[in-house]
Coordinates of C-alpha atoms and ligand atoms in Angstrom, one line a residue:
M1 CA -45.4 -33.1 -22.5
C2 CA -47.1 -35.9 -20.4
G3 CA -44.7 -38.1 -18.3
I4 CA -44.9 -42.2 -19.0
V5 CA -43.2 -45.0 -17.1
G6 CA -43.3 -48.7 -17.5
V7 CA -42.0 -51.7 -15.0
I8 CA -41.9 -55.3 -15.3
A9 CA -40.5 -56.1 -12.0
K10 CA -39.7 -58.8 -8.9
R11 CA -41.8 -56.7 -6.7
P12 CA -45.3 -54.8 -6.6
A13 CA -45.2 -52.5 -9.7
A14 CA -47.4 -49.5 -8.2
G15 CA -44.7 -48.0 -5.9
L16 CA -42.1 -48.3 -8.7
L17 CA -44.4 -46.5 -11.3
L18 CA -45.3 -43.6 -8.6
E19 CA -41.7 -42.8 -8.0
G20 CA -40.9 -42.5 -11.5
L21 CA -44.2 -40.6 -12.1
R22 CA -43.3 -38.3 -9.1
R23 CA -40.0 -37.3 -11.0
L24 CA -41.8 -36.8 -14.2
E25 CA -44.4 -34.4 -12.6
Y26 CA -42.5 -31.4 -14.1
R27 CA -44.0 -32.6 -17.7
G28 CA -47.7 -32.2 -16.8
Y29 CA -50.1 -32.7 -14.3
D30 CA -53.6 -32.5 -15.2
S31 CA -54.2 -36.1 -14.5
A32 CA -51.9 -39.4 -13.3
G33 CA -52.8 -43.0 -13.6
L34 CA -51.6 -46.4 -13.7
A35 CA -52.4 -49.9 -15.3
T36 CA -51.1 -53.5 -14.1
L37 CA -51.7 -57.0 -15.2
E38 CA -53.5 -58.5 -12.1
G39 CA -53.8 -62.5 -12.9
G40 CA -53.3 -61.5 -16.2
K41 CA -56.4 -58.9 -16.7
I42 CA -55.3 -55.4 -16.9
A43 CA -56.3 -53.1 -13.8
R44 CA -56.4 -49.3 -13.6
R45 CA -56.4 -46.6 -11.1
R46 CA -56.9 -43.1 -12.6
A47 CA -57.3 -39.4 -10.8
R48 CA -57.5 -36.2 -12.0
G49 CA -55.0 -33.6 -10.8
K50 CA -51.8 -34.1 -9.1
I51 CA -49.9 -37.2 -8.5
R52 CA -51.0 -36.7 -5.0
A53 CA -54.6 -37.3 -6.0
L54 CA -53.5 -40.8 -7.6
E55 CA -51.9 -41.6 -4.2
D56 CA -55.2 -41.1 -2.8
R57 CA -56.7 -43.4 -4.7
L58 CA -54.2 -46.1 -4.7
R59 CA -54.6 -45.9 -0.6
E60 CA -58.2 -46.5 -1.0
E61 CA -58.1 -49.1 -3.9
P62 CA -54.3 -50.5 -3.9
L63 CA -53.3 -51.9 -7.3
P64 CA -51.7 -55.4 -7.2
G65 CA -49.3 -56.4 -10.2
V66 CA -45.6 -56.5 -11.0
T67 CA -45.7 -55.3 -14.6
G68 CA -47.3 -51.9 -15.4
I69 CA -47.2 -48.8 -16.9
G70 CA -47.9 -45.1 -15.5
H71 CA -48.5 -41.5 -16.7
T72 CA -49.0 -37.9 -15.7
R73 CA -50.7 -35.8 -18.0
W74 CA -51.0 -32.7 -19.8
A75 CA -53.9 -32.2 -21.6
T76 CA -54.0 -32.3 -25.3
H77 CA -57.2 -33.7 -26.5
G78 CA -59.8 -33.7 -24.4
K79 CA -60.3 -31.9 -20.9
P80 CA -58.5 -33.0 -18.0
N81 CA -60.8 -35.2 -16.0
E82 CA -60.6 -38.7 -15.0
A83 CA -62.1 -40.2 -18.5
N84 CA -59.6 -38.8 -20.6
A85 CA -56.5 -39.7 -18.0
H86 CA -54.4 -42.3 -19.2
P87 CA -53.8 -45.1 -18.9
H88 CA -56.0 -46.0 -21.9
A89 CA -57.6 -49.6 -22.2
T90 CA -59.7 -52.0 -23.5
G91 CA -60.1 -55.3 -22.4
Q92 CA -56.6 -56.4 -24.1
V93 CA -54.5 -53.9 -24.0
A94 CA -53.6 -50.5 -21.9
V95 CA -51.9 -47.7 -23.2
V96 CA -50.1 -44.4 -21.9
H97 CA -48.8 -41.9 -24.7
N98 CA -47.0 -38.9 -24.7
G99 CA -47.3 -36.6 -27.5
I100 CA -49.7 -36.3 -30.3
I101 CA -51.3 -38.9 -32.8
E102 CA -52.3 -36.3 -35.6
N103 CA -54.8 -38.4 -37.7
Y104 CA -57.0 -39.7 -34.7
K105 CA -60.1 -38.9 -36.2
E106 CA -59.6 -40.9 -39.2
L107 CA -58.3 -43.7 -37.3
R108 CA -61.2 -43.3 -34.9
R109 CA -63.8 -43.0 -37.4
E110 CA -62.6 -46.5 -38.9
L111 CA -62.7 -48.3 -35.7
E112 CA -65.6 -47.1 -34.5
Q113 CA -67.4 -48.2 -37.7
K114 CA -65.5 -51.8 -36.8
G115 CA -67.3 -51.6 -33.6
C116 CA -65.0 -50.0 -31.0
V117 CA -66.6 -48.1 -28.2
F118 CA -64.5 -45.0 -27.1
Q119 CA -65.0 -44.1 -23.6
S120 CA -62.7 -40.7 -23.5
E121 CA -62.3 -37.6 -25.8
T122 CA -58.3 -38.7 -26.4
D123 CA -56.6 -39.3 -29.6
T124 CA -54.5 -41.8 -27.1
E125 CA -57.6 -44.2 -27.1
T126 CA -57.4 -44.9 -30.8
V127 CA -54.2 -46.8 -30.5
A128 CA -55.5 -49.1 -27.8
H129 CA -58.4 -49.9 -30.0
L130 CA -56.0 -49.7 -32.9
L131 CA -54.0 -52.3 -31.2
S132 CA -56.9 -54.3 -29.9
V133 CA -58.2 -54.7 -33.2
Y134 CA -55.2 -56.3 -34.6
L135 CA -55.1 -58.6 -31.3
R136 CA -58.5 -60.1 -32.2
E137 CA -57.2 -60.8 -35.6
G138 CA -55.2 -63.1 -33.8
A139 CA -51.7 -61.0 -33.6
S140 CA -49.5 -61.3 -30.6
P141 CA -48.6 -58.2 -28.7
A142 CA -45.5 -57.7 -30.8
E143 CA -46.8 -58.6 -34.5
A144 CA -49.7 -55.9 -33.4
A145 CA -47.5 -52.9 -32.1
A146 CA -45.5 -53.5 -35.8
K147 CA -48.9 -53.0 -37.3
A148 CA -50.4 -50.6 -35.5
L149 CA -47.2 -48.3 -35.2
P150 CA -46.7 -47.2 -39.1
R151 CA -50.3 -46.1 -38.8
L152 CA -49.8 -43.3 -36.6
E153 CA -49.0 -40.2 -37.7
G154 CA -47.5 -37.5 -35.3
A155 CA -45.2 -37.5 -32.6
F156 CA -45.1 -39.5 -29.5
A157 CA -44.0 -42.0 -27.1
L158 CA -46.1 -44.8 -26.1
A159 CA -46.1 -47.7 -23.4
M160 CA -47.9 -50.6 -23.4
I161 CA -48.9 -53.8 -21.6
F162 CA -51.2 -56.8 -22.8
A163 CA -53.9 -58.8 -21.0
G164 CA -52.4 -62.5 -20.6
H165 CA -48.9 -61.4 -21.2
E166 CA -47.3 -61.1 -17.7
G167 CA -43.4 -59.4 -18.0
L168 CA -44.1 -57.8 -21.2
V169 CA -44.1 -53.8 -21.8
I170 CA -43.7 -52.5 -25.1
G171 CA -42.8 -48.8 -25.6
A172 CA -42.4 -46.7 -28.7
R173 CA -40.9 -43.8 -29.7
R174 CA -41.4 -41.2 -32.6
G175 CA -40.2 -37.5 -32.0
S176 CA -41.1 -38.0 -28.1
P177 CA -38.4 -39.2 -26.0
L178 CA -38.1 -42.4 -24.0
A179 CA -35.7 -44.5 -22.3
V180 CA -35.3 -48.3 -21.3
G181 CA -33.7 -48.6 -17.7
H182 CA -32.0 -52.1 -17.2
G183 CA -32.5 -53.6 -14.0
E184 CA -31.1 -57.0 -12.3
G185 CA -34.1 -59.1 -13.4
E186 CA -36.1 -56.1 -14.0
M187 CA -36.4 -53.9 -16.8
Y188 CA -38.4 -50.5 -16.9
L189 CA -39.1 -47.8 -19.3
G190 CA -39.3 -43.6 -19.1
S191 CA -39.8 -40.5 -20.3
D192 CA -36.3 -39.5 -19.5
A193 CA -33.7 -41.0 -17.3
L194 CA -34.3 -39.0 -14.2
A195 CA -37.5 -40.9 -13.9
L196 CA -35.4 -44.0 -13.9
A197 CA -32.5 -42.9 -11.8
P198 CA -34.1 -44.4 -8.4
L199 CA -34.3 -48.0 -10.3
T200 CA -31.2 -48.2 -12.4
S201 CA -28.3 -45.9 -13.8
R202 CA -27.9 -47.9 -16.7
V203 CA -30.4 -46.7 -20.1
T204 CA -30.6 -47.0 -23.8
Y205 CA -32.2 -44.3 -25.5
L206 CA -34.2 -45.1 -28.1
E207 CA -33.6 -43.7 -31.6
E208 CA -36.3 -42.0 -33.6
G209 CA -38.8 -44.5 -35.1
D210 CA -37.6 -47.3 -32.6
W211 CA -39.6 -49.7 -30.6
A212 CA -38.7 -52.0 -28.3
E213 CA -40.3 -55.3 -26.6
L214 CA -39.2 -55.3 -22.6
T215 CA -39.3 -58.5 -20.7
A216 CA -37.8 -59.3 -17.6
D217 CA -34.5 -60.5 -19.1
G218 CA -34.0 -57.5 -21.4
A219 CA -35.1 -55.8 -24.4
V220 CA -35.1 -56.3 -28.0
F221 CA -35.0 -53.4 -30.2
H222 CA -36.9 -52.6 -33.8
D223 CA -36.3 -49.7 -36.0
A224 CA -38.9 -47.8 -37.9
G225 CA -38.9 -50.6 -40.4
N226 CA -39.7 -53.5 -37.9
N227 CA -35.9 -54.9 -38.2
I228 CA -34.1 -56.1 -35.0
V229 CA -31.5 -53.4 -34.3
S230 CA -29.2 -53.4 -31.5
R231 CA -29.0 -50.2 -29.3
E232 CA -26.3 -49.5 -26.7
A233 CA -26.8 -49.1 -23.1
Q234 CA -25.1 -46.2 -21.4
Q235 CA -24.2 -45.3 -17.7
T236 CA -26.0 -41.8 -16.4
A237 CA -24.9 -40.0 -13.7
L238 CA -28.1 -38.8 -12.2
S239 CA -28.5 -39.4 -8.6
G240 CA -31.6 -41.8 -7.5
A241 CA -32.8 -39.5 -4.5
M242 CA -35.3 -37.7 -5.1
I243 CA -35.0 -34.1 -5.9
G244 CA -35.7 -32.2 -2.8
K245 CA -36.5 -28.7 -1.9
A246 CA -33.8 -28.2 0.6
G247 CA -35.8 -26.6 3.3
Y248 CA -36.9 -23.8 0.6
R249 CA -41.0 -23.3 0.3
H250 CA -40.7 -23.8 -3.6
F251 CA -38.1 -25.2 -6.0
M252 CA -38.3 -22.3 -7.7
L253 CA -37.0 -20.2 -4.8
K254 CA -34.3 -23.0 -4.2
E255 CA -33.5 -22.9 -7.5
I256 CA -33.4 -19.0 -7.9
F257 CA -31.0 -19.4 -4.7
E258 CA -28.7 -22.2 -6.6
Q259 CA -27.9 -19.6 -9.3
P260 CA -24.4 -18.2 -8.0
G261 CA -23.4 -21.9 -7.7
V262 CA -25.0 -23.0 -11.3
V263 CA -23.3 -20.0 -13.0
G264 CA -20.2 -20.5 -11.2
D265 CA -19.8 -24.0 -12.5
T266 CA -21.1 -23.2 -16.0
L267 CA -18.2 -20.8 -16.2
A268 CA -15.4 -23.1 -14.7
S269 CA -16.4 -25.7 -17.2
L270 CA -15.5 -23.1 -19.9
I271 CA -12.7 -20.8 -18.2
D272 CA -9.3 -22.1 -17.9
P273 CA -8.6 -21.5 -14.2
E274 CA -4.9 -21.3 -15.1
T275 CA -5.2 -18.4 -17.8
G276 CA -8.4 -17.1 -17.1
R277 CA -9.4 -17.5 -20.7
V278 CA -12.3 -18.9 -22.0
A279 CA -11.3 -22.1 -23.3
L280 CA -14.0 -24.2 -25.4
P281 CA -14.2 -27.8 -26.5
D282 CA -14.0 -28.3 -30.1
L283 CA -16.9 -26.8 -31.9
P284 CA -18.6 -28.4 -34.8
F285 CA -17.9 -25.0 -36.9
K286 CA -14.9 -22.6 -36.9
W287 CA -16.0 -18.9 -36.2
N288 CA -13.5 -17.8 -39.3
A289 CA -15.2 -20.1 -41.5
I290 CA -19.0 -18.9 -40.7
Q291 CA -20.2 -15.4 -41.6
K292 CA -23.6 -16.0 -39.8
I293 CA -25.0 -17.8 -36.9
S294 CA -29.0 -18.7 -36.6
I295 CA -30.0 -19.0 -32.8
V296 CA -33.2 -20.9 -32.2
A297 CA -35.1 -21.7 -29.2
C298 CA -38.1 -21.3 -26.9
G299 CA -39.8 -20.1 -24.3
T300 CA -36.9 -18.7 -21.9
A301 CA -34.5 -20.3 -23.7
Y302 CA -35.5 -17.6 -26.6
Y303 CA -35.0 -14.8 -24.6
A304 CA -31.3 -16.2 -23.9
A305 CA -30.7 -16.1 -27.5
K306 CA -32.0 -13.0 -28.1
T307 CA -29.5 -11.6 -25.4
A308 CA -26.8 -13.5 -27.0
K309 CA -27.3 -11.9 -30.1
Y310 CA -26.4 -8.5 -28.5
W311 CA -22.9 -10.1 -27.3
F312 CA -22.2 -11.9 -30.5
E313 CA -22.8 -8.6 -32.6
Q314 CA -21.3 -5.9 -30.3
V315 CA -18.4 -8.1 -29.0
A316 CA -17.6 -10.6 -32.1
G317 CA -18.9 -8.6 -34.8
L318 CA -20.7 -12.0 -35.9
P319 CA -24.4 -11.5 -37.4
V320 CA -27.1 -13.5 -35.6
E321 CA -30.2 -14.3 -36.5
V322 CA -32.5 -15.5 -33.5
D323 CA -35.6 -17.4 -34.0
I324 CA -38.7 -18.9 -32.5
A325 CA -38.4 -22.6 -33.0
S326 CA -42.2 -23.0 -34.2
E327 CA -41.5 -20.3 -36.6
Y328 CA -37.9 -21.1 -37.9
R329 CA -38.9 -24.7 -38.5
Y330 CA -42.1 -23.9 -41.0
R331 CA -41.0 -20.5 -42.7
S332 CA -38.3 -22.4 -44.7
P333 CA -35.7 -19.8 -44.2
P334 CA -33.2 -19.7 -46.9
L335 CA -29.9 -21.1 -45.2
H336 CA -26.6 -19.3 -45.5
D337 CA -23.7 -21.4 -47.1
K338 CA -21.7 -19.9 -44.4
G339 CA -23.9 -20.1 -41.8
A340 CA -24.4 -22.4 -38.6
L341 CA -27.3 -23.1 -36.3
M342 CA -27.3 -22.9 -32.2
V343 CA -30.5 -24.6 -30.4
I344 CA -30.7 -23.8 -26.6
S345 CA -32.9 -25.8 -24.6
Q346 CA -32.8 -26.8 -20.8
S347 CA -34.5 -30.3 -21.1
G348 CA -33.2 -31.0 -24.9
E349 CA -36.8 -32.2 -25.6
T350 CA -38.5 -29.3 -26.6
A351 CA -40.4 -30.9 -30.0
D352 CA -39.9 -27.4 -32.3
T353 CA -36.4 -27.1 -31.3
L354 CA -35.5 -30.2 -31.8
A355 CA -37.4 -30.0 -35.5
A356 CA -35.6 -26.9 -36.0
L357 CA -32.2 -28.4 -35.4
R358 CA -33.2 -31.4 -37.7
F359 CA -34.5 -29.2 -40.3
A360 CA -31.3 -27.0 -40.7
G361 CA -29.0 -30.4 -40.0
E362 CA -30.5 -32.2 -43.2
R363 CA -29.9 -29.2 -45.3
G364 CA -26.3 -29.4 -44.6
Q365 CA -25.8 -26.8 -41.5
K366 CA -23.3 -27.2 -38.5
T367 CA -25.6 -27.4 -35.6
L368 CA -24.4 -26.6 -32.0
A369 CA -26.9 -27.4 -29.0
V370 CA -26.6 -25.6 -25.8
V371 CA -28.8 -28.0 -23.4
N372 CA -28.9 -29.1 -19.5
V373 CA -29.8 -32.7 -19.8
P374 CA -26.8 -34.7 -21.6
G375 CA -28.0 -37.7 -23.2
S376 CA -31.3 -35.6 -24.3
S377 CA -32.6 -36.1 -27.9
I378 CA -31.6 -32.7 -28.8
A379 CA -27.9 -33.3 -27.5
R380 CA -28.0 -36.5 -29.5
A381 CA -29.0 -34.9 -32.7
A382 CA -26.6 -32.0 -32.6
D383 CA -23.3 -32.1 -34.2
G384 CA -21.7 -30.3 -31.0
V385 CA -23.0 -29.9 -27.3
L386 CA -22.2 -27.4 -24.5
Q387 CA -23.8 -28.4 -21.7
T388 CA -25.4 -25.9 -18.9
H389 CA -24.4 -27.2 -15.3
A390 CA -27.7 -26.0 -14.0
G391 CA -28.6 -29.4 -12.6
P392 CA -32.5 -30.9 -12.9
E393 CA -34.6 -27.7 -12.6
I394 CA -38.2 -28.8 -11.4
G395 CA -39.8 -25.2 -11.2
V396 CA -41.8 -24.9 -14.2
A397 CA -40.7 -21.3 -14.5
S398 CA -37.1 -21.5 -15.6
T399 CA -34.5 -19.7 -13.4
K400 CA -31.2 -21.2 -13.2
A401 CA -31.1 -22.9 -16.4
F402 CA -31.6 -19.2 -17.8
T403 CA -28.6 -17.6 -16.4
A404 CA -26.4 -21.1 -17.3
Q405 CA -27.6 -20.5 -20.8
L406 CA -26.3 -16.8 -20.5
A407 CA -22.9 -18.0 -19.0
V408 CA -22.5 -20.6 -22.0
L409 CA -23.7 -17.9 -24.6
A410 CA -21.4 -14.8 -22.8
C411 CA -17.9 -17.5 -23.2
L412 CA -19.3 -18.5 -26.5
A413 CA -19.2 -14.8 -28.0
L414 CA -16.0 -14.5 -25.9
D415 CA -14.5 -17.1 -28.1
C416 CA -15.8 -16.0 -31.1
A417 CA -14.7 -12.2 -30.6
R418 CA -11.1 -14.0 -29.9
T419 CA -10.9 -15.8 -32.9
R420 CA -12.1 -13.4 -35.2
G421 CA -10.1 -10.9 -34.1
A422 CA -12.7 -8.6 -33.1
V423 CA -11.6 -7.4 -29.4
D424 CA -8.0 -7.0 -28.1
E425 CA -6.8 -9.6 -25.5
T426 CA -7.0 -6.5 -22.7
R427 CA -10.4 -6.2 -23.2
L428 CA -11.4 -9.8 -23.9
D429 CA -9.8 -10.4 -20.1
A430 CA -11.8 -7.5 -18.5
L431 CA -15.2 -9.1 -20.1
T432 CA -14.3 -12.6 -19.1
Q433 CA -13.3 -11.2 -15.4
A434 CA -16.7 -9.7 -15.5
L435 CA -18.1 -12.7 -16.2
R436 CA -16.3 -14.8 -13.1
A437 CA -17.9 -11.8 -10.7
V438 CA -21.5 -12.7 -11.7
P439 CA -22.0 -15.0 -9.2
G440 CA -20.7 -12.9 -6.2
H441 CA -23.1 -10.0 -7.4
I442 CA -25.9 -12.6 -8.0
N443 CA -25.2 -13.5 -4.0
A444 CA -25.5 -9.8 -3.3
V445 CA -28.6 -9.4 -5.3
L446 CA -30.3 -11.9 -3.1
Q447 CA -29.4 -10.5 -0.1
K448 CA -32.1 -7.9 -1.4
S449 CA -35.0 -10.1 -1.3
A450 CA -36.9 -8.7 1.7
S451 CA -37.0 -5.4 -0.6
I452 CA -38.1 -7.0 -3.7
R453 CA -40.7 -8.8 -1.5
E454 CA -42.2 -5.1 -0.7
A455 CA -42.4 -4.4 -4.4
A456 CA -44.1 -7.6 -5.0
Q457 CA -47.2 -6.4 -2.7
I458 CA -47.8 -3.9 -5.4
L459 CA -47.7 -5.8 -8.6
A460 CA -49.6 -8.6 -6.8
E461 CA -52.6 -5.7 -7.0
A462 CA -52.2 -5.2 -10.9
R463 CA -53.9 -6.7 -13.7
D464 CA -51.3 -5.6 -16.5
M465 CA -47.8 -4.8 -16.2
L466 CA -45.0 -3.5 -18.6
Y467 CA -41.6 -4.6 -18.3
L468 CA -39.0 -2.1 -20.2
G469 CA -35.4 -2.3 -21.5
R470 CA -32.7 -1.6 -24.0
G471 CA -29.9 -3.1 -25.3
L472 CA -28.9 -6.1 -23.4
Y473 CA -31.4 -5.4 -21.3
Y474 CA -34.7 -5.6 -23.7
P475 CA -34.4 -9.6 -23.7
I476 CA -34.3 -9.6 -19.8
A477 CA -37.5 -7.3 -19.7
L478 CA -39.1 -9.7 -21.9
E479 CA -37.9 -12.5 -19.7
G480 CA -39.1 -10.8 -16.5
A481 CA -42.5 -10.0 -18.0
L482 CA -42.8 -13.9 -18.7
K483 CA -41.6 -14.6 -15.3
L484 CA -44.4 -13.1 -14.1
K485 CA -47.5 -13.9 -16.4
E486 CA -46.3 -17.8 -16.1
I487 CA -46.5 -18.1 -12.5
S488 CA -48.6 -14.9 -11.0
Y489 CA -51.0 -15.2 -13.9
I490 CA -50.7 -11.1 -13.9
H491 CA -50.6 -10.1 -17.7
A492 CA -47.3 -8.4 -18.4
E493 CA -45.8 -7.5 -22.1
G494 CA -42.1 -7.1 -22.5
Y495 CA -41.1 -3.6 -24.4
A496 CA -38.1 -2.1 -26.1
A497 CA -38.1 1.1 -23.9
G498 CA -37.8 2.9 -27.4
E499 CA -40.9 1.3 -28.8
L500 CA -42.9 2.6 -25.5
K501 CA -44.0 5.9 -27.8
H502 CA -45.1 3.6 -30.8
G503 CA -48.1 2.3 -28.6
P504 CA -47.9 0.9 -25.0
I505 CA -47.6 4.4 -23.7
A506 CA -51.6 4.5 -24.1
L507 CA -51.8 2.0 -21.7
I508 CA -50.4 4.1 -19.1
D509 CA -52.3 4.9 -16.0
E510 CA -51.9 4.8 -12.3
D511 CA -53.3 1.0 -12.3
M512 CA -50.2 0.0 -14.6
P513 CA -47.3 -0.6 -12.9
V514 CA -43.9 -0.3 -14.9
V515 CA -40.8 -2.4 -14.4
V516 CA -37.6 -0.8 -16.1
V517 CA -34.1 -2.9 -16.3
A518 CA -31.7 0.1 -16.6
P519 CA -28.5 -0.3 -15.3
H520 CA -26.4 2.9 -15.9
D521 CA -24.6 1.9 -19.4
A522 CA -24.3 3.9 -22.4
L523 CA -28.1 4.0 -23.2
F524 CA -28.9 5.1 -19.5
E525 CA -30.3 8.6 -20.4
K526 CA -32.6 7.5 -23.1
T527 CA -34.1 4.7 -20.7
A528 CA -34.4 7.7 -17.9
S529 CA -36.4 10.1 -20.3
N530 CA -38.8 6.8 -20.8
I531 CA -39.0 6.5 -16.8
Q532 CA -39.9 9.7 -16.5
E533 CA -42.4 9.9 -19.5
V534 CA -44.4 6.9 -17.7
M535 CA -44.1 8.5 -14.4
A536 CA -45.6 11.8 -15.4
R537 CA -48.9 9.4 -16.6
G538 CA -49.1 8.6 -13.0
A539 CA -47.4 4.7 -13.8
K540 CA -46.0 3.4 -10.4
V541 CA -42.3 2.6 -12.0
L542 CA -40.0 0.1 -10.4
V543 CA -36.9 0.5 -11.5
V544 CA -33.8 -2.5 -11.5
T545 CA -30.6 -0.4 -11.7
D546 CA -27.0 -0.2 -10.3
E547 CA -25.7 2.6 -7.8
K548 CA -24.9 5.4 -10.4
G549 CA -28.3 4.8 -12.1
A550 CA -30.1 5.1 -9.0
S551 CA -28.4 8.2 -8.0
S552 CA -29.1 9.9 -11.1
L553 CA -32.9 9.2 -11.5
D554 CA -34.7 12.2 -10.6
P555 CA -37.5 12.6 -9.2
P556 CA -37.0 8.7 -8.0
P557 CA -39.2 6.1 -9.3
F558 CA -41.8 4.5 -6.7
W559 CA -39.4 1.7 -5.9
Q560 CA -35.9 1.1 -7.0
L561 CA -33.2 -1.8 -6.6
A562 CA -29.3 -0.3 -6.7
L563 CA -27.6 -3.6 -7.9
P564 CA -23.7 -3.5 -7.9
E565 CA -22.3 -1.9 -10.7
I566 CA -20.6 -4.7 -13.4
D567 CA -19.5 -4.3 -16.4
P568 CA -22.6 -4.0 -18.9
F569 CA -21.3 -7.3 -21.3
A570 CA -22.1 -9.7 -17.7
A571 CA -24.9 -7.3 -16.2
P572 CA -27.9 -9.4 -17.8
L573 CA -26.6 -12.2 -15.7
V574 CA -27.4 -10.3 -12.9
C575 CA -30.3 -8.0 -13.4
V576 CA -32.7 -10.9 -14.3
V577 CA -32.6 -12.2 -10.9
P578 CA -34.4 -9.6 -9.1
L579 CA -37.1 -10.0 -11.9
Q580 CA -37.0 -13.7 -11.1
V581 CA -37.6 -13.0 -7.2
L582 CA -40.1 -10.1 -8.0
A583 CA -42.3 -12.7 -10.0
Y584 CA -41.8 -15.2 -6.9
E585 CA -43.0 -12.8 -4.4
T586 CA -45.7 -11.9 -6.2
A587 CA -47.0 -15.4 -7.3
L588 CA -46.5 -15.9 -3.5
A589 CA -48.6 -12.9 -2.6
K590 CA -51.4 -14.1 -5.1
G591 CA -51.1 -17.6 -3.5
T592 CA -50.8 -19.1 -7.1
D593 CA -49.3 -22.3 -7.6
V594 CA -45.6 -21.5 -7.6
D595 CA -43.6 -24.7 -9.2
Q596 CA -46.8 -26.1 -11.1
P597 CA -48.4 -23.0 -12.8
R598 CA -52.0 -24.1 -14.6
N599 CA -51.6 -25.2 -18.0
L600 CA -48.0 -25.2 -18.2
A601 CA -45.6 -27.9 -18.4
K602 CA -41.6 -27.7 -18.0
S603 CA -41.0 -29.9 -21.2
V604 CA -43.2 -28.9 -24.5
T605 CA -43.0 -32.0 -26.5
V606 CA -45.6 -31.1 -28.6
E607 CA -46.2 -28.7 -31.6
Ligands
G6P1 C1 -41.5 -24.6 -21.4 C2 -41.0 -24.2 -20.2 C3 -40.2 -23.0 -20.4 C4 -38.9 -23.3 -21.2 C5 -39.6 -23.8 -22.6 C6 -38.3 -24.2 -23.7 O1 -42.3 -23.5 -22.0 O2 -42.3 -24.0 -19.1 O3 -39.6 -22.6 -19.0 O4 -38.2 -22.2 -21.3 O5 -40.5 -24.6 -22.5 O6 -37.8 -25.7 -22.8 P1 -36.3 -25.8 -23.2 O7 -36.4 -27.0 -22.5 O8 -36.4 -26.0 -24.3 O9 -35.4 -24.6 -22.6

């Protein structure tokens, strides 16, 4: 979390830094700040809240200077106020930071004993003081960085400027991503290539442990052992145009409506148009050579993994273990000698997912990453990559990245099924066809937004909610509940419908709406009984089903949405869409900040 930028420019730095920060705001929006060199001295402007507040502050008090750094914060240590906003500075140095300095308490004690006076509660300020101590001892900026960096524990990306050193920015990465951008007589630093896209499409990603000295002429890269190393620059395909809402009220709504295209593009990248069959690039392992796959992810991507478990096990007969990355990495799971690891991540930067990938990779497992951002840390660390073609996702609550992940995972399951001979060709073709029909079905669901809006008025009054589903619809219920709580702040729990009687039914009364995902599949009658059980206890039940399901629910629920009929294999990609719209409309009715919900960040680069 937190976004950092740095520039050495031929023009005023503040505007360039702000442009970069706007594109990084998805990483956090508790506060924002800039520091530049003004006549060799460090000058700062900071503001609590979103980048808009910093822009207002800069209008009142502009910030001159052509060398500078900027930050948008997701608070870890210290309240989200101005004193804790980055950059943190002493007279000699200003620092912006993404990540956590784990040994900051020891460092702070040591530095206070040396007479350093701290002005914030942050871990970051220790870095500024540590550098200053070395600078006061006579070290050059690069020498100070080389001494300070090994003393820091934790995962971080840093950018620093130094008083009296116009035209110098030092950046460092350990755990958190950092990219160097190459311009014409200008150099840039950013948390990701997206931040740099308006400035340059030539970037060099720092490797783990690297630090770099940027001057107007270029960059000198050092590895963790302070050796000078060469790092290749690459072209990125990202557009410099600011990603807009294209007339939609929110990014989230735009992204929900992009799903037919995004799922279509992702499927098109994996299905041969000639044969109509799944045709994947080479994978780092052979389906026939493995006996188990572990799929690890966080948040929404974890629910994509849970859906994939049903697909791989039902269609391909391959045992699947699914885990939350933060649990997997620390529970030291015994790794199957015929196992493989797959991680799923929209950003490709989630710290726990990256650590899980490294954990398995270091122990000899072949690793495959399903990511949305090519060139991301996870994409670069994995043995093989499959890309979701969702395009930049800005709304913090993930929508189109999820359906694109499902599209990739469904294709992988079909590829696995074919290779292992688990399903005959006719059935495989039918399943592939069902997937190809998904974009059209999503379109049809989006036409029903008005009906979903009506249901949202009911949910907006609730304090607690349950989401139920069975089989493939259980992970979809979990994702629906996550969407609702993320953006409307209503407490919502997803449950396997069969678990209802083992606890959650005790919560049911007329104030507890229940959303049930139940298209008419082999388990429909069982879920229909669960629906009657909660209705009998006074709950308002909202059912997402299909035509067949809708006509067989008797008595009918309080509200229901009938989706077009589709093979249950492909149905999760369609069923999740009304739940996204339901969460969106509920948040709208409650007046919450849909695109940037409180306390959250899009890319979680701390543990
Ligand atoms: C954060 C985001 C979620 C996302 C999760 C995993 O919590 O708010 O929307 O699902 O991180 O992110 P990733 O980029 O790894 O998919």
